[in-house]
Tab-separated table of C-alpha atoms and ligand atoms in Angstrom:
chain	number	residue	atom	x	y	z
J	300	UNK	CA	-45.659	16.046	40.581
J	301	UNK	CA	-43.724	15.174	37.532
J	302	UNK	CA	-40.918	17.294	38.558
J	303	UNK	CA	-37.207	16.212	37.433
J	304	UNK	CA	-34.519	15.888	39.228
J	305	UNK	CA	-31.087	14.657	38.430
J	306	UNK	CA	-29.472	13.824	35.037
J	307	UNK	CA	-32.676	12.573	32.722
J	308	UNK	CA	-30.728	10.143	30.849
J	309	UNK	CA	-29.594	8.218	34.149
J	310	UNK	CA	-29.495	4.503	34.568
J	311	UNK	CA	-32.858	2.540	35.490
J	312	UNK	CA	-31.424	2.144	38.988
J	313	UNK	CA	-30.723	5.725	39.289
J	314	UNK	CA	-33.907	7.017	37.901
J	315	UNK	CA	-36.162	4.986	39.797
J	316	UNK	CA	-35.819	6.632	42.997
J	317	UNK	CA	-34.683	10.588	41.718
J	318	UNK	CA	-37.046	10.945	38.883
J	319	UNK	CA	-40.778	11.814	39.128
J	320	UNK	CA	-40.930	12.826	43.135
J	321	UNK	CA	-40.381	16.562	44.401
J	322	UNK	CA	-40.152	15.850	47.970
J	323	UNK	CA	-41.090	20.079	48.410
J	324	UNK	CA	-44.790	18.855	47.203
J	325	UNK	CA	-44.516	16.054	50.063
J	326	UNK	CA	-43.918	18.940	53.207
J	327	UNK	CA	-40.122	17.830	52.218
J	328	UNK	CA	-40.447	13.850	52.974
J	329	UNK	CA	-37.826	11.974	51.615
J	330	UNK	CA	-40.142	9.946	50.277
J	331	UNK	CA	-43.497	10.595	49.085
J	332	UNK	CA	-46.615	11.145	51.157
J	333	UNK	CA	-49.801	9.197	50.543
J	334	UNK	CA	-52.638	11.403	49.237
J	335	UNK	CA	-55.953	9.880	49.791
J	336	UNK	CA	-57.978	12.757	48.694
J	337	UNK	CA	-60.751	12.206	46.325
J	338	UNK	CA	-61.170	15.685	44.858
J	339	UNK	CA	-58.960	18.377	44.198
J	340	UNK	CA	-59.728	21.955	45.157
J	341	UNK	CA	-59.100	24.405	42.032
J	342	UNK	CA	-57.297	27.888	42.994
J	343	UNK	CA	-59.644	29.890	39.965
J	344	UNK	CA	-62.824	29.150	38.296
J	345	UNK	CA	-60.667	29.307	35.068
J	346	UNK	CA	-58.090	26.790	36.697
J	347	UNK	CA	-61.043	24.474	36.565
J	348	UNK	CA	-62.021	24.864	33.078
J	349	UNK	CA	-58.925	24.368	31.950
J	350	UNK	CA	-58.602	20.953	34.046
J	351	UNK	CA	-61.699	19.863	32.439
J	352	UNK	CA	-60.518	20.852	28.705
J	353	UNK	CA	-57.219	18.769	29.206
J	354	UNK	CA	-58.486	15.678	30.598
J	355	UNK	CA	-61.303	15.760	28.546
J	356	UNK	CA	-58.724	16.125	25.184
J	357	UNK	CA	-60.268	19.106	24.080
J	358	UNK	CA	-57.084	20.975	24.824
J	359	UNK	CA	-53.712	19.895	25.214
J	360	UNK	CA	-50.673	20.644	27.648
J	361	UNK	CA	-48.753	23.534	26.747
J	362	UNK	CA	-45.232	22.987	27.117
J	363	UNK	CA	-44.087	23.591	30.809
J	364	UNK	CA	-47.330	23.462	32.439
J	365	UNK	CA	-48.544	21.339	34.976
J	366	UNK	CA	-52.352	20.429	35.085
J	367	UNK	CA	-54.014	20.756	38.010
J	368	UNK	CA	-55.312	17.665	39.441
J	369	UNK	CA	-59.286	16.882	39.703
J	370	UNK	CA	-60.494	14.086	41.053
J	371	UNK	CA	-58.700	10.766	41.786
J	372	UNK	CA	-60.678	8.370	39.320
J	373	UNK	CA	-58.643	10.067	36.613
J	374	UNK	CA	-55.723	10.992	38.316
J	375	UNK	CA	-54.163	11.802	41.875
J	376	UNK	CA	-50.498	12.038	42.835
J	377	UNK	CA	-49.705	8.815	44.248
J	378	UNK	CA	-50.560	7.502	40.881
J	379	UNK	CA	-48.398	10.220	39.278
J	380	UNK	CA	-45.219	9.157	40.718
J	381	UNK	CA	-45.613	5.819	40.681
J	382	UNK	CA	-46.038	6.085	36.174
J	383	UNK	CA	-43.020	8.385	36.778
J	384	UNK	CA	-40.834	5.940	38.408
J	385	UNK	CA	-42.082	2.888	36.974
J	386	UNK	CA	-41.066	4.362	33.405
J	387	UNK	CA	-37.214	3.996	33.598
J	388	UNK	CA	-37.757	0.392	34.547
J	389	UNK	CA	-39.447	-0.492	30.767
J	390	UNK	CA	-36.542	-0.004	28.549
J	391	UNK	CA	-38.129	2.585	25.764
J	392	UNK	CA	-40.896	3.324	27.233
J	393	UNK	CA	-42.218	7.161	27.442
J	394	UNK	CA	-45.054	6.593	29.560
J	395	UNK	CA	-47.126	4.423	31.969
J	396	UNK	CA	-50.663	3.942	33.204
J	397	UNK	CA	-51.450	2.003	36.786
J	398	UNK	CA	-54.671	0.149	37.190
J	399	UNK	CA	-56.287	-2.404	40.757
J	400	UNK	CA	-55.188	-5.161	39.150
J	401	UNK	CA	-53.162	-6.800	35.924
J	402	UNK	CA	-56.560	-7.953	34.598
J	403	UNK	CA	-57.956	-4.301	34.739
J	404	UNK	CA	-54.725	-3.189	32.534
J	405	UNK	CA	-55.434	-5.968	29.951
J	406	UNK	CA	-59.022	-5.180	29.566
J	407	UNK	CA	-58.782	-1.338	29.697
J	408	UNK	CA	-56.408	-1.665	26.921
J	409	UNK	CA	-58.004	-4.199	24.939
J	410	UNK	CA	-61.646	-2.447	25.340
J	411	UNK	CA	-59.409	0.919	24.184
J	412	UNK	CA	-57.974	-0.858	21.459
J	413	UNK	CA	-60.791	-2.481	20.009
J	414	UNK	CA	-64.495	-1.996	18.204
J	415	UNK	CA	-66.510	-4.825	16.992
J	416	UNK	CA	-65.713	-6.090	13.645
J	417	UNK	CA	-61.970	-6.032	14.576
J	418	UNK	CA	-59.724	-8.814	15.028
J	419	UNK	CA	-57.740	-9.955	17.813
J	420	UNK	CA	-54.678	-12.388	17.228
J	421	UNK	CA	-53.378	-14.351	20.579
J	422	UNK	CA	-51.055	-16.397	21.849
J	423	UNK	CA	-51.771	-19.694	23.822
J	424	UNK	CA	-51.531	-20.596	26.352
J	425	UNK	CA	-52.334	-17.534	27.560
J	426	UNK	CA	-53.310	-16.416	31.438
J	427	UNK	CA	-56.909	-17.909	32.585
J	428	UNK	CA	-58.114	-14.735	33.128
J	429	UNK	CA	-56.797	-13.209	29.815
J	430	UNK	CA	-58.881	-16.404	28.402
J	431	UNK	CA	-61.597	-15.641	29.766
J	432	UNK	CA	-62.232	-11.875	29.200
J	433	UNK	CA	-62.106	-13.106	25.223
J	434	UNK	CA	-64.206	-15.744	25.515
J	435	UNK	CA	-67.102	-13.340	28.022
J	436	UNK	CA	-66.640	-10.378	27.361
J	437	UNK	CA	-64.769	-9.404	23.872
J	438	UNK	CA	-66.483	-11.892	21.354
J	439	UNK	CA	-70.036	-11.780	22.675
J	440	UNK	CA	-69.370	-7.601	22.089
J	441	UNK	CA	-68.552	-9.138	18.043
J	442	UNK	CA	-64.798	-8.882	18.211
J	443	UNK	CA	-63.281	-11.310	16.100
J	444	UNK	CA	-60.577	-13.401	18.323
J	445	UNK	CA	-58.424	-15.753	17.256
J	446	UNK	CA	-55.883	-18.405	18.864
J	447	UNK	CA	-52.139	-19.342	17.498
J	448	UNK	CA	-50.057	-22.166	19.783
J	449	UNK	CA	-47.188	-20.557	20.484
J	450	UNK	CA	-43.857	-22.488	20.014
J	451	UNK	CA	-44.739	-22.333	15.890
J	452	UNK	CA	-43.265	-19.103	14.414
J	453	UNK	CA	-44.788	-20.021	10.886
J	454	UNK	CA	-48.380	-20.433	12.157
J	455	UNK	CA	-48.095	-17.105	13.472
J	456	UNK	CA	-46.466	-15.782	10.914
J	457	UNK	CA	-49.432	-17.185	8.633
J	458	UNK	CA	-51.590	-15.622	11.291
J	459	UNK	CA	-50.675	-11.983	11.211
J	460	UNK	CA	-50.711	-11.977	7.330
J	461	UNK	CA	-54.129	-13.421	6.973
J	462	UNK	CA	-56.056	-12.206	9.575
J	463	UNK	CA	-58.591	-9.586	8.415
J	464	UNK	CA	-59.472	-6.391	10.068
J	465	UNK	CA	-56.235	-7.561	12.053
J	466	UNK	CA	-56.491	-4.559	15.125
J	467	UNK	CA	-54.472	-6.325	18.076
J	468	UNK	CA	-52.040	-8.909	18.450
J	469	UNK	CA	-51.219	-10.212	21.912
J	470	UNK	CA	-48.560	-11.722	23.009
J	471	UNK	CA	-47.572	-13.991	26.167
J	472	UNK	CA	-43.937	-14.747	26.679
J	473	UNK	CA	-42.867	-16.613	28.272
J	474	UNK	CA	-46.524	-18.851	28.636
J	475	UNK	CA	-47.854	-20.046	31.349
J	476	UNK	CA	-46.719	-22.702	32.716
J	477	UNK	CA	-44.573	-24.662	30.267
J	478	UNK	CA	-42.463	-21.631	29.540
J	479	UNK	CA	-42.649	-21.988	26.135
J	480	UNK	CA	-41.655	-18.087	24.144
J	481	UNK	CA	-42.723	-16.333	21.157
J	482	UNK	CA	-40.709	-13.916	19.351
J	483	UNK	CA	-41.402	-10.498	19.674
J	484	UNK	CA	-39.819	-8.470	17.149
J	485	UNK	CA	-40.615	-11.218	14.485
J	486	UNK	CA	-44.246	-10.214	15.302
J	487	UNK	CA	-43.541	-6.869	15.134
J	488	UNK	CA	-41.684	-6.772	12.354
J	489	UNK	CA	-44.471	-8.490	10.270
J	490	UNK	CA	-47.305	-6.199	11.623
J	491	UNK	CA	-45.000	-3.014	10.783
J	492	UNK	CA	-45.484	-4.428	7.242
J	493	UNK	CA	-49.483	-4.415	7.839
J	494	UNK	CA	-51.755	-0.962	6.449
J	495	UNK	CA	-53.244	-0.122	9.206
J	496	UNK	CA	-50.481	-1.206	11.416
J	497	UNK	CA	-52.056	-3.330	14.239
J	498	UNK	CA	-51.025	-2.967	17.796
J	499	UNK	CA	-48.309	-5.169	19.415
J	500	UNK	CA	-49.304	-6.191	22.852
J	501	UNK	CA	-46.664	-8.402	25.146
J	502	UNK	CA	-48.019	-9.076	28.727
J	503	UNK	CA	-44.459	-8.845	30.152
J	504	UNK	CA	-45.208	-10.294	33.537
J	505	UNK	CA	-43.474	-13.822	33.554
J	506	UNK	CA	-39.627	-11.858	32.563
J	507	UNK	CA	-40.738	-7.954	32.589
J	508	UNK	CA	-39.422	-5.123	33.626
J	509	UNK	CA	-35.970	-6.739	34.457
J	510	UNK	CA	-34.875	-9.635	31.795
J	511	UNK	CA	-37.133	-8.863	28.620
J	512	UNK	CA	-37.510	-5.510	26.770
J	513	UNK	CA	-40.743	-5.425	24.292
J	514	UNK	CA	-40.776	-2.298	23.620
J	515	UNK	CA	-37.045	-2.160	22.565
J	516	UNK	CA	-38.144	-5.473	20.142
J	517	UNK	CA	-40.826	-3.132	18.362
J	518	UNK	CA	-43.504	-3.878	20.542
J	519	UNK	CA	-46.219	-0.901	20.751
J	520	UNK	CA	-47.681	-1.833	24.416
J	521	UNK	CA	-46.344	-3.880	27.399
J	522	UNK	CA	-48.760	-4.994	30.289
J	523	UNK	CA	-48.053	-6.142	33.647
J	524	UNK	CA	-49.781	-8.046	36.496
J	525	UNK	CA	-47.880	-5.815	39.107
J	526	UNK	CA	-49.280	-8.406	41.494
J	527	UNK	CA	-46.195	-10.385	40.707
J	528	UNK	CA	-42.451	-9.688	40.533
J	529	UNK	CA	-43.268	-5.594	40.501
J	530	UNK	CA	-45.190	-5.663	44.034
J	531	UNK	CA	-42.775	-8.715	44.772
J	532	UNK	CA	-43.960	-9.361	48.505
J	533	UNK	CA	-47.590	-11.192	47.624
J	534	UNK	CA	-49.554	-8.320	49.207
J	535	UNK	CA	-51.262	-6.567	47.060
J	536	UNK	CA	-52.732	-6.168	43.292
J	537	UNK	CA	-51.924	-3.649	40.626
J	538	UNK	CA	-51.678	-3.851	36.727
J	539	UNK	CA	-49.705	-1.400	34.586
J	540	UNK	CA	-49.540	-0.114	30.784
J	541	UNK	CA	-46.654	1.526	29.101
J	542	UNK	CA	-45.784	2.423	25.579
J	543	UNK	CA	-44.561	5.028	23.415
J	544	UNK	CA	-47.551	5.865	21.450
J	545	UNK	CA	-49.226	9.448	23.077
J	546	UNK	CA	-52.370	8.108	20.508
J	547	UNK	CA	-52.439	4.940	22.741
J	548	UNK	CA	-51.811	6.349	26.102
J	549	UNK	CA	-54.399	9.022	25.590
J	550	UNK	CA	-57.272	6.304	24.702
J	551	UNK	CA	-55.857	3.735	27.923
J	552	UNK	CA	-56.190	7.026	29.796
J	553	UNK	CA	-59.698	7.675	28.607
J	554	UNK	CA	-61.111	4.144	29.295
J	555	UNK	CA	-59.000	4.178	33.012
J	556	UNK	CA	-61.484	7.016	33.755
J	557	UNK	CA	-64.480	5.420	32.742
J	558	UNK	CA	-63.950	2.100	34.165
J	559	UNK	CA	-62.703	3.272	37.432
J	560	UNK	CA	-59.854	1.317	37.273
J	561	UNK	CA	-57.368	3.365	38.286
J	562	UNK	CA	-54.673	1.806	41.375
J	563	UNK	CA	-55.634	3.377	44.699
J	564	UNK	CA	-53.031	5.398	46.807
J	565	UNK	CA	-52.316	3.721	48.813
J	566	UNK	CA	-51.445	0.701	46.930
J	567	UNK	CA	-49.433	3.351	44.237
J	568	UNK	CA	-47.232	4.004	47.551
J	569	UNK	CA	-46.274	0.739	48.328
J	570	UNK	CA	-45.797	-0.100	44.961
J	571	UNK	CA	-43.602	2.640	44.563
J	572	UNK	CA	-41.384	1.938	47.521
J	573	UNK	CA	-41.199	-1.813	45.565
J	574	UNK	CA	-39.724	-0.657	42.676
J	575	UNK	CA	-36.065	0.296	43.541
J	576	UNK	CA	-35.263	-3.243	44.435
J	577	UNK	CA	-37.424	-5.144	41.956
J	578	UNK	CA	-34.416	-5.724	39.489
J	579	UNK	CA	-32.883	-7.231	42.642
J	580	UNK	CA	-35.327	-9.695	43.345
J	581	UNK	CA	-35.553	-10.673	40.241
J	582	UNK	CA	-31.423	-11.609	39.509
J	583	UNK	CA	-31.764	-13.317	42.820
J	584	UNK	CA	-34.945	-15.197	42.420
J	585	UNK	CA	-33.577	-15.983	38.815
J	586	UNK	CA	-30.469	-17.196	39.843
J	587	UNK	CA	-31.885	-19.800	42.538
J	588	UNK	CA	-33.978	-20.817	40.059
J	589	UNK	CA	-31.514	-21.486	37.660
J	590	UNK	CA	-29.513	-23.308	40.202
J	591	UNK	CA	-32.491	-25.569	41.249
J	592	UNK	CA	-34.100	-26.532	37.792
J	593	UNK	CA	-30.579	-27.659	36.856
J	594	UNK	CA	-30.158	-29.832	39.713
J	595	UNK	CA	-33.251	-31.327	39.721
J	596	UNK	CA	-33.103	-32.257	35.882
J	597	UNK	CA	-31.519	-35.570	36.386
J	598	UNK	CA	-33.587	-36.959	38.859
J	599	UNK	CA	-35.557	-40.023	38.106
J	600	UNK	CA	-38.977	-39.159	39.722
J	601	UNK	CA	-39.262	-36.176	37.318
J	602	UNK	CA	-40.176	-36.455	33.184
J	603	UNK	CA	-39.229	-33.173	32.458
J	604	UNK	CA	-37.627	-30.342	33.449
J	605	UNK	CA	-39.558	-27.215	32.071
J	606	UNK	CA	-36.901	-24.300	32.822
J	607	UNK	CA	-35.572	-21.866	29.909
J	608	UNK	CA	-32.084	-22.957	30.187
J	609	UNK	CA	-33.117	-26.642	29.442
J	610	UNK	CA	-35.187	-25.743	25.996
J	611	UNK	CA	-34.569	-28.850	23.832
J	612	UNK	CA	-36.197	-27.169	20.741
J	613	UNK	CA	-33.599	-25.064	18.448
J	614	UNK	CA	-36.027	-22.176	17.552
J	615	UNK	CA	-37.035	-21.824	21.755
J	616	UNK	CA	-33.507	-21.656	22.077
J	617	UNK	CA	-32.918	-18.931	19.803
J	618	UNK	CA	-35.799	-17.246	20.491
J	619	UNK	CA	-34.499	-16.909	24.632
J	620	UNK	CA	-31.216	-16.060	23.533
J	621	UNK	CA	-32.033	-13.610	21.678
J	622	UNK	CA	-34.657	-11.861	23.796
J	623	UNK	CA	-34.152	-13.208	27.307
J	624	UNK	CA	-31.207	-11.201	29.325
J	625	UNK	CA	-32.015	-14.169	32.118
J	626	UNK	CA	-34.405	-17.307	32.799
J	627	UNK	CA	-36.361	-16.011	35.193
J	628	UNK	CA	-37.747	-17.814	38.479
J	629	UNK	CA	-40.573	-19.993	37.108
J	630	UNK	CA	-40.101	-23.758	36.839
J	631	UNK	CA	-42.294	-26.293	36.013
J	632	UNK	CA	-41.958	-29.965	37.129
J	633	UNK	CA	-43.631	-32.959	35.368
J	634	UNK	CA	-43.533	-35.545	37.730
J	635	UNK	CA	-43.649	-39.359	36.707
J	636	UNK	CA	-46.703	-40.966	38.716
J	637	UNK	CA	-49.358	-38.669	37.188
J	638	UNK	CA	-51.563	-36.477	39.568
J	639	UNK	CA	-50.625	-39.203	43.095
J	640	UNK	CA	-47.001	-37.738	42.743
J	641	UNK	CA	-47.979	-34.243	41.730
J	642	UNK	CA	-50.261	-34.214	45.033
J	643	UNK	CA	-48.159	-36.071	46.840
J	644	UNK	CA	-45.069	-33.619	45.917
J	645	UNK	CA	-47.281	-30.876	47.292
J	646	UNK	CA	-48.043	-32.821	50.859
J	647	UNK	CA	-44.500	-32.614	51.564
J	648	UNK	CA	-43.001	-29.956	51.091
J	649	UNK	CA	-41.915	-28.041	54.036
J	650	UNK	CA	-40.839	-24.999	53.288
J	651	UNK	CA	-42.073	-23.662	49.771
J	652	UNK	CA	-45.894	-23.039	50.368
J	653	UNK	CA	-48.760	-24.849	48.208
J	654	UNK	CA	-50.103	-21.495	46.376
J	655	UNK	CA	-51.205	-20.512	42.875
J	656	UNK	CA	-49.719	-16.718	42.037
J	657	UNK	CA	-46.015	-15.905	41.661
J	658	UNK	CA	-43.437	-13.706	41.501
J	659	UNK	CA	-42.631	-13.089	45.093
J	660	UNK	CA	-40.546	-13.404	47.636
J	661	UNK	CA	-41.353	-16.406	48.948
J	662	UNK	CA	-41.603	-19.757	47.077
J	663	UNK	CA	-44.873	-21.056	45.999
J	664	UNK	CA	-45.936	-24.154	44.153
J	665	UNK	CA	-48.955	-25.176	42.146
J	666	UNK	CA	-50.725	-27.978	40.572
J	667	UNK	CA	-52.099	-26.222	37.015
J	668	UNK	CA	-54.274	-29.032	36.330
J	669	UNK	CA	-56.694	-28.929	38.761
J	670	UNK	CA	-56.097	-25.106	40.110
J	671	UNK	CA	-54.814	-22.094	37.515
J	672	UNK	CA	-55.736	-24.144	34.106
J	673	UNK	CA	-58.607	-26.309	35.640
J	674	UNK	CA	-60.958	-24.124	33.038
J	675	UNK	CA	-59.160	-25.467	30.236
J	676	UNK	CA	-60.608	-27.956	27.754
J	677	UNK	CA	-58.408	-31.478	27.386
J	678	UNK	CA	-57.815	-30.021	24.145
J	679	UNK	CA	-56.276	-26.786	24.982
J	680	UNK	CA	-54.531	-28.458	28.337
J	681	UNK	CA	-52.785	-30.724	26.322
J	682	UNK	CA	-51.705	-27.549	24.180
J	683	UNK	CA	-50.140	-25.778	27.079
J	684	UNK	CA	-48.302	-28.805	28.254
J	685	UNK	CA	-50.174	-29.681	31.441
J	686	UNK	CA	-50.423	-33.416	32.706
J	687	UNK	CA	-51.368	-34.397	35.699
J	688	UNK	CA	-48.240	-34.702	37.341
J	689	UNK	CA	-47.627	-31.056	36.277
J	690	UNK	CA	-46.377	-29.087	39.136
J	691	UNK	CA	-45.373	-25.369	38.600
J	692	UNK	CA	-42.531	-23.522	40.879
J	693	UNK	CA	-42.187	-19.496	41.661
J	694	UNK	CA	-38.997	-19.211	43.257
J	695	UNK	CA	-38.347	-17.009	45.721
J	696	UNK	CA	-35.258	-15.336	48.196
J	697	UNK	CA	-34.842	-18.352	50.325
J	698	UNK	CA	-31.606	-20.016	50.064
J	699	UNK	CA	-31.762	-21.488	47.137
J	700	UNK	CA	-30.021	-24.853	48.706
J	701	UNK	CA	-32.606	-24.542	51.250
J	702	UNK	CA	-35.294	-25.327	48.442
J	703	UNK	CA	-33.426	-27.350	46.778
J	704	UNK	CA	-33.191	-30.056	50.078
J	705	UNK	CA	-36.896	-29.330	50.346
J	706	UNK	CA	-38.148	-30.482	46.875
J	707	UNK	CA	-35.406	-33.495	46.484
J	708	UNK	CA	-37.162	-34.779	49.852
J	709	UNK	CA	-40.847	-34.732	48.315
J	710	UNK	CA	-39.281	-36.353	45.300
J	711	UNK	CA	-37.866	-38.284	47.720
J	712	UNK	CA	-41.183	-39.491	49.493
J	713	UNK	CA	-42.900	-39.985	45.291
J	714	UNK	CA	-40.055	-42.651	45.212
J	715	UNK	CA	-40.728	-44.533	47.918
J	716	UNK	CA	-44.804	-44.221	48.235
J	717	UNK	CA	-45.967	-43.699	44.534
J	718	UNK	CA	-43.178	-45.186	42.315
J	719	UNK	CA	-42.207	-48.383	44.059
M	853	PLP	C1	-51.446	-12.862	37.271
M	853	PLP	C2	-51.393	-12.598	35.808
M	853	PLP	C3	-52.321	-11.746	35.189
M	853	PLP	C4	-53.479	-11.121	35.938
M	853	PLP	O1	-53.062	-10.203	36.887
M	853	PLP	P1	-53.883	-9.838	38.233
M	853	PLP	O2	-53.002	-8.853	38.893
M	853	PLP	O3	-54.086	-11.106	38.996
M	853	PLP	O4	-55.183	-9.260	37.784
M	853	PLP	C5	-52.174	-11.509	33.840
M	853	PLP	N1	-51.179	-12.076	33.123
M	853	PLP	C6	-50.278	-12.897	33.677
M	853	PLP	C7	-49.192	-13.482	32.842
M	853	PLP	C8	-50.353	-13.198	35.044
M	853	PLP	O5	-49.457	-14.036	35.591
């Protein structure tokens, strides 16, 4: 399937929709068909062997040939095009890997990644579910993990040059739901310096694939929860891996098939058809955003403003200059009045829908506290930022002066019920 077409060093726009698709495989469709297959039939007995010897990494691809396809846990076209088409959209990246769901691409790669006795350095806050898979699964298998707030470049700093048996460092940036970055290529740059080199992870999902470029930073591997801006429409759940490193891909590859993790075809096709017009969503959603979080900064109902282009701190402020193209779509809100007005902000709003998730096209807001970080200790709440009257805002392709009427009236109803 990986066919090319076109001029291979194309723009991003161009590429997604003329690279990786042969339309002569697909009866001539213009775009591709879904195959929902489960096995592959082999035209020789030798065909087969040599199938098994490639996926298997006892042989390897000769140049120009195209190995036949086996059976859809490790591979089956839909998936195929999709890693074709998704590639252009990571800046530097050579190739992808789709899995069911973000969480299945973080713990495929992780489990890949890592033995017991290693060491895993992360950022926090970090995703609940992210949280969790350290805290069940990785460090009861004896992997060493250890947390560094983010928003401190010296602590990690400190981190990544005295962590032993240092194997994996993962990143989250921005975090969840305070916004608050880590740099990349400072990261990088001090684990290039590290014998054995360990692996630079950024889950990408928060300004990735259109606004921030980890791999271009030094980063070795950049996840997704294509549930979000990627899929874009709230409908279905994916995960993807992509890198540079064939060493990398070929063990993410090897665990994919194990785990039986591997994104179904028919969710690889409508991903796929997603992809030309996520860089679209994403200026647009972005741009509302922008336009609402600035509005709303002054108003007296609100504490603060959590929104990249209101940073207060200098190095947060260099730090999204310098690897943020844009701000994104995700806003958080602390609300004066504690977890009443956070609740009662919720109540009444009319048109942006009370829902955790993110990323798509229509608006959704969340209370952290007591939904998406309701796991959390006090301790490590109050390190990501979340009060009470925490509310947190993915904004979508409404109107963006649409939203903005809807959330000054709940603010409006906090001032005269809670705050009077
Ligand atoms: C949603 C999310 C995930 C998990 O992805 P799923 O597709 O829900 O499995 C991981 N990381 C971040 C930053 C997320 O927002």
């Amino acid at each position: 399937m990986a066919k090319q077409r076109g001029n291979p060093g194309a723009h991003p726009s161009t590429a997604v929709l003329t690279r990786g698709f042969d339309p002569r495989l697909s009866v001539g469709s213009a775009r591709p068909a879904v195959f929902r297959s489960s096995t592959y039939v082999f035209p020789t007995p030798e065909a087969a062997e040599r199938a098994f010897d490639l996926v298997s990494g006892r042989q390897t691809v000769e140049p120009g040939e195209v190995p036949d396809l086996i059976y859809s846990r490790f591979n089956h076209p839909n998936a195929e095009i999709l890693e074709d088409q998704i590639i252009p959209l990571e800046e530097g990246s050579e190739w992808a890997v789709v899995f069911n769901s973000g969480m299945a691409a973080i713990m495929t790669s992780l489990m890949a990644l890592l033995r017991p006795g290693d060491c895993l350095l992360y950022t926090v806050p970090l995703y609940g579910g992210t949280q969790n898979l350290i805290h069940d699964l990785l460090e009861p298998f004896g992997i060493q993990c250890r947390a560094v707030v983010a928003g401190h470049g010296p602590d990690l700093d400190e981190a990544i040059r005295n962590t032993p048996n240092l194997r994996v460092i993962l990143i989250e940036t921005p975090a969840n739901p305070t916004m608050v970055m880590t740099d990349i290529k400072r990261a990088c740059i001090l684990a290039g310096g590290l014998d054995p080199k360990p692996v630079v992870i950024v889950d990408n999902t928060f300004l990735g694939p259109a606004f921030q470029h980890p791999i271009t930073l030094g980063a070795d591997l950049v996840l997704y929860s294509a549930t979000k801006y990627l899929g874009g429409f709230s409908d279905l759940l994916a995960g993807v891996a992509l890198g540079t490193d064939p060493e990398i891909q070929k063990k993410i590859r090897g665990k994919r098939g194990l785990f039986g993790n591997i994104l179904q075809p028919d969710e690889c096709w409508i991903l796929d058809g997603r992809l030309p017009t996520v860089s679209l969503r994403m200026n647009r959603q972005s741009k509302n955003a922008q336009r609402i979080a600035e509005s709303l900064a002054h108003r007296k109902e609100i504490r603060k403003v959590y929104y990249p282009t209101l940073f207060d701190d200098t190095e947060q402020i260099k730090i999204r200059l310098s690897q943020c193209d844009y701000p994104g779509a995700m806003i958080a809100l602390d609300l004066n009045g504690g977890k009443t007005a956070a609740f009662e902000f919720l109540r009444h709003l009319e048109l942006a829908h009370n829902a955790v998730s993110l990323g798509g096209m229509e608006t959704l807001v969340c209370h952290p506290g007591s939904t998406t970080h309701s796991g959390c200790s006090e301790e490590e709440q109050r390190i990501a930022g979340i009060t009470g009257g925490l509310v947190r805002i993915s904004i979508g392709l409404e109107d963006w002066r649409d939203l903005l009427r809807d959330f000054e009236q709940a603010l409006d109803h906090i001032a005269a019920t809670v705050l009077t």
